[in-house]
Coordinates of C-alpha atoms and ligand atoms in Angstrom, one line a residue:
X680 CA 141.6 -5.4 -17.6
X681 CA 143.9 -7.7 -15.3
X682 CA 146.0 -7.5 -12.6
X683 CA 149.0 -5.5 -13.6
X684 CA 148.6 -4.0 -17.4
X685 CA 148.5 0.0 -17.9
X686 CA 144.9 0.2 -18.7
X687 CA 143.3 3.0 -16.4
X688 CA 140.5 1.6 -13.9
X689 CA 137.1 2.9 -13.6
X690 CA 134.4 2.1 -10.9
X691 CA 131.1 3.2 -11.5
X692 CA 130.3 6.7 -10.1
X693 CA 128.0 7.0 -6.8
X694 CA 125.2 9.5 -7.4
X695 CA 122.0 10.2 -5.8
X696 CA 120.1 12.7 -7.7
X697 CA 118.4 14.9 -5.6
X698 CA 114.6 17.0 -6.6
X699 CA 115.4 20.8 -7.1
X700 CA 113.6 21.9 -4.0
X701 CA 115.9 19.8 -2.1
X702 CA 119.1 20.9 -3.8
X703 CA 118.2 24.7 -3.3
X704 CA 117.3 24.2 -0.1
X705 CA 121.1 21.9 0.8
X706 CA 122.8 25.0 -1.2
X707 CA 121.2 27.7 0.5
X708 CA 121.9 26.1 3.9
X709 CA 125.1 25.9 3.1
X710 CA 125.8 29.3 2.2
X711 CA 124.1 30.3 5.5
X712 CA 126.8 28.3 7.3
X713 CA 129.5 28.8 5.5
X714 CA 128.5 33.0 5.5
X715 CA 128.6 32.7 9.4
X716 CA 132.5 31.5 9.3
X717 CA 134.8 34.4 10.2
X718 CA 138.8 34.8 10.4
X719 CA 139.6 35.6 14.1
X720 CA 143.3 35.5 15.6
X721 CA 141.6 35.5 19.0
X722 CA 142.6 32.1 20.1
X723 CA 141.1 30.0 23.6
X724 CA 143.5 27.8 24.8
X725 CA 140.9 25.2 25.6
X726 CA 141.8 21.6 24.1
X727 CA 141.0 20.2 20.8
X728 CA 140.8 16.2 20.6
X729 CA 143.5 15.0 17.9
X730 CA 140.6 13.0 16.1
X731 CA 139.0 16.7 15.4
X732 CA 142.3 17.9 13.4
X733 CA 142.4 14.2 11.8
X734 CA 138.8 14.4 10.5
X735 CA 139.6 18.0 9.0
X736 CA 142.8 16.4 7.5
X737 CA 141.2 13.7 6.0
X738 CA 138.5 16.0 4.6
X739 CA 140.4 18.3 3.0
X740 CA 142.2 15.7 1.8
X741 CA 139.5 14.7 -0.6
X742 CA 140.1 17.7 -2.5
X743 CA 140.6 16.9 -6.2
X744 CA 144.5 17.4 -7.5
X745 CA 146.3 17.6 -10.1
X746 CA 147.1 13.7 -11.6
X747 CA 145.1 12.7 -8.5
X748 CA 149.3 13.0 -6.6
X749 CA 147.2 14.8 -3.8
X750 CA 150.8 16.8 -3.3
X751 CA 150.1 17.9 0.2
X752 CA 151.5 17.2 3.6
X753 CA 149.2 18.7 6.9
X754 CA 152.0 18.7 9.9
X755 CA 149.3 19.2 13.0
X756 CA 151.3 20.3 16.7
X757 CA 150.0 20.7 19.5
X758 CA 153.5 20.4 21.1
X759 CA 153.7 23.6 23.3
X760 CA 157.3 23.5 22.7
X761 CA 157.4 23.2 19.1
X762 CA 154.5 26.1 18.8
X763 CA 156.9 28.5 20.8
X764 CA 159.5 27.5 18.4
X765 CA 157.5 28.3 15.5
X766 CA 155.8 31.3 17.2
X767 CA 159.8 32.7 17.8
X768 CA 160.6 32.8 14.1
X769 CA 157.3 33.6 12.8
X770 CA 157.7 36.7 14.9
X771 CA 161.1 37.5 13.7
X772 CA 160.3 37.1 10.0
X773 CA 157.1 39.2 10.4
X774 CA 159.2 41.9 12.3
X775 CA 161.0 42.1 9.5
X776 CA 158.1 42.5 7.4
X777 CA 156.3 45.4 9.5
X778 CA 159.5 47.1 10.1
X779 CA 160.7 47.6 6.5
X780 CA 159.9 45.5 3.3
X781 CA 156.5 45.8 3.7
X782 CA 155.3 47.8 0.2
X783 CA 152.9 50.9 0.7
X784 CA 150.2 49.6 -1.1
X785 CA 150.3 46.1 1.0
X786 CA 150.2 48.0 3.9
X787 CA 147.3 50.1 2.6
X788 CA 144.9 47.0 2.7
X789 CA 146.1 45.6 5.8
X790 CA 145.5 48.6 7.7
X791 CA 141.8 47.6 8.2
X792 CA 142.8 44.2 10.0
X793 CA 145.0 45.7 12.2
X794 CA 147.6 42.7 11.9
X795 CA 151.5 43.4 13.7
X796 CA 154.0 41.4 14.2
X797 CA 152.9 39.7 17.0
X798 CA 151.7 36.3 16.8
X799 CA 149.8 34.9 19.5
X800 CA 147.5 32.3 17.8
X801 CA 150.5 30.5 17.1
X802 CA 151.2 29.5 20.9
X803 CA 147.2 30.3 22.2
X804 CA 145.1 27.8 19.8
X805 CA 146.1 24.5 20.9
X806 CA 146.7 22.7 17.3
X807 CA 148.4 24.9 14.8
X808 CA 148.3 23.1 11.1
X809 CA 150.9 23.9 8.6
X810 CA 149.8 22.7 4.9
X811 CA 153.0 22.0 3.0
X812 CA 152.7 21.6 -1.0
X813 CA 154.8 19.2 -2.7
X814 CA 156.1 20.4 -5.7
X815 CA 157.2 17.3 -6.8
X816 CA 156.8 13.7 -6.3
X817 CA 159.2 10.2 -5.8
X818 CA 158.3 8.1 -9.1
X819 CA 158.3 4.2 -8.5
X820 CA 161.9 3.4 -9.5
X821 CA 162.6 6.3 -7.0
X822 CA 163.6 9.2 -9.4
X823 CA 162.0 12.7 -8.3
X824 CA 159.2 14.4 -10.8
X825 CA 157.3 17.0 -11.1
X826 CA 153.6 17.1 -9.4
X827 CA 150.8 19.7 -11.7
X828 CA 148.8 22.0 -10.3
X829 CA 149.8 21.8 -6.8
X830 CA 149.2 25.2 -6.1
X831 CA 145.7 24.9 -7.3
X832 CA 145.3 21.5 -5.7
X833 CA 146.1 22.6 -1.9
X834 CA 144.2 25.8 -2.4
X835 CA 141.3 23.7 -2.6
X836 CA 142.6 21.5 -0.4
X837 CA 142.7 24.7 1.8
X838 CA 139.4 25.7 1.3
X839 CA 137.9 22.4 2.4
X840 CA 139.9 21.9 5.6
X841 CA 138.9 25.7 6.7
X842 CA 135.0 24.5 5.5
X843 CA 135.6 21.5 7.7
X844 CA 136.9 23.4 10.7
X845 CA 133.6 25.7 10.9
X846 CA 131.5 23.1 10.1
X847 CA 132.8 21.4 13.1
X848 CA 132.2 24.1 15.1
X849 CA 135.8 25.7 16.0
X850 CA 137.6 28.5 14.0
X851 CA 141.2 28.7 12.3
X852 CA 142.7 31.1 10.6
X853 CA 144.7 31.3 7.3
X854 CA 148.2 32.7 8.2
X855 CA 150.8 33.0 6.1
X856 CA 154.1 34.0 7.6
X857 CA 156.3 35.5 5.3
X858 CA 158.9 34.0 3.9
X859 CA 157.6 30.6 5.3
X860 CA 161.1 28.4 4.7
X861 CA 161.9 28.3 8.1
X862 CA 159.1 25.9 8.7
X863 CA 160.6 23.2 6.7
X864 CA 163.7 23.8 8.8
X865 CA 162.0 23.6 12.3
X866 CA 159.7 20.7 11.2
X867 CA 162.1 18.4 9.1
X868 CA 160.4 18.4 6.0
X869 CA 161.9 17.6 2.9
X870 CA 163.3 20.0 0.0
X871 CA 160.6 19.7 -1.9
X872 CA 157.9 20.4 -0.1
X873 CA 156.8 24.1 0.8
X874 CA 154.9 25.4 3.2
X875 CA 152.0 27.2 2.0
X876 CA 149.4 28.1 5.2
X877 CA 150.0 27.8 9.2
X878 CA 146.0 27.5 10.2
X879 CA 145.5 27.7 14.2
X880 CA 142.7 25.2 15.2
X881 CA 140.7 25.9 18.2
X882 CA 137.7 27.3 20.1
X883 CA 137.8 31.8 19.7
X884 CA 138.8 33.4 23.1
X885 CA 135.8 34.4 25.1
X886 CA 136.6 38.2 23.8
X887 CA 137.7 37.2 20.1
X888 CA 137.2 39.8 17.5
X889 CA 137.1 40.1 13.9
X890 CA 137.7 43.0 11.7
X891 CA 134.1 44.7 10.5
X892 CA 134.3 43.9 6.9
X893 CA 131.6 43.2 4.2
X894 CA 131.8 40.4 1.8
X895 CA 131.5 40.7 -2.2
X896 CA 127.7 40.6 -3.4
X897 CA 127.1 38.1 -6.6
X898 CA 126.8 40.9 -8.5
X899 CA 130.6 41.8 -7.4
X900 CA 132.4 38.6 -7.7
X901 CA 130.4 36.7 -11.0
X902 CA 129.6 37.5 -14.4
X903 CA 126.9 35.2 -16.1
X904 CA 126.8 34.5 -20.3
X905 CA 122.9 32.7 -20.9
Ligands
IYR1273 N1 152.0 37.8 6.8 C1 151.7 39.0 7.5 C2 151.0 40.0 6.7 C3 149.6 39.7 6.3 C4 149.4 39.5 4.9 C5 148.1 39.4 4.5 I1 147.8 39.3 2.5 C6 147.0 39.3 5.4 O1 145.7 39.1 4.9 C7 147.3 39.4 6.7 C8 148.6 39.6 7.2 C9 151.0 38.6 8.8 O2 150.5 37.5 9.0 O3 150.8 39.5 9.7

């Protein structure tokens, strides 16, 4: 295979097989941390070092994708001008929300996390990261096409930049102000790419609280065929 033809490339994979007892005991560890990560919108406005938000970018950025196009953009501010910005139109989308087209059965399971229109995480934590998804991509000769799976690609991509965050030792939340368009507007992005999640990064406010919920036993959430 030379320099230059279409034949795919292959490297030989990396693995270190581990003994059982050491695998249970690396997945059982890491359910016990990832069990202790809660959602909080109690923000500290205590600083974050940029290379913090850049190590969960590049993380989560390792999450498999669709053709390998990785069709995601993480836009990280810490601007205080820009968060007010986006903390302003947030607000008035979510007002919106709250105050009318908000179905009755939506607003039957939000009840219990007492969420409003108000949106302080947004100017409190002091990096807010908005995850845009691409839904399509710039070809070589510079012709627009299609990306696949890019909703399932930056869900994971998602889930690993929240894993990162806890791991780290600070706490984001998922937000997801609704409609989101206006984010593209205030941050410049391009038509094709949507914003998906705004996730506050940042210590919890010395009072931060979390709604008293249960998760799903195994029982609950899996289903096994032997
Ligand atoms: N976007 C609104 C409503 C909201 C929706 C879900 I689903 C939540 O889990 C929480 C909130 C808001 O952010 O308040």
């Amino acid at each position: 295979m030379g320099e230059g033809d279409d034949e795919p490339r292959f490297a030989p994979l990396v693995f270190h097989e581990l003994p059982e007892d050491e695998m249970r005991e690396r997945a059982t560890a890491f359910l016990d941390l990832m069990d202790a990560r809660r959602t909080t919108r109690h923000f500290s406005a205590r600083e974050v070092p940029r290379e913090l938000i850049e190590l969960a970018i590049q993380t989560a950025s390792t999450a498999p994708s669709g053709a390998h196009l990785q069709p995601w953009t993480f836009v990280a501010i810490s601007d205080p001008v820009l968060k007010a910005s986006i903390r302003g139109a947030a607000e008035a989308e979510e007002m919106r929300f709250y105050e009318g087209r908000v179905p009755e059965a939506w607003a039957e399971v939000l009840e219990p996390l007492g969420t409003d229109h108000v949106k302080e995480h947004i100017t409190d934590a002091p990096w807010i990261v908005v995850l845009f998804r691409h839904s399509q991509r710039e070809r070589p000769n510079g012709e627009m096409a299609p990306t696949y799976y890019a909703q399932e690609s930056c869900g994971i991509a998602a889930g690993l930049f929240v894993a990162s965050v806890h791991n780290m030792g600070l706490v984001t939340l998922t937000h997801t102000p609704s409609p989101m368009s206006f984010l593209r507007n205030i941050l410049g992005r391009p038509d094709h790419e949507h914003a998906m999640l705004l996730m506050p990064v940042g210590y919890p406010a010395d009072d931060a609280k979390v709604p008293d919920l249960q998760r799903k036993g195994l029982e609950d959430v899996s289903e096994f065929h032997e």
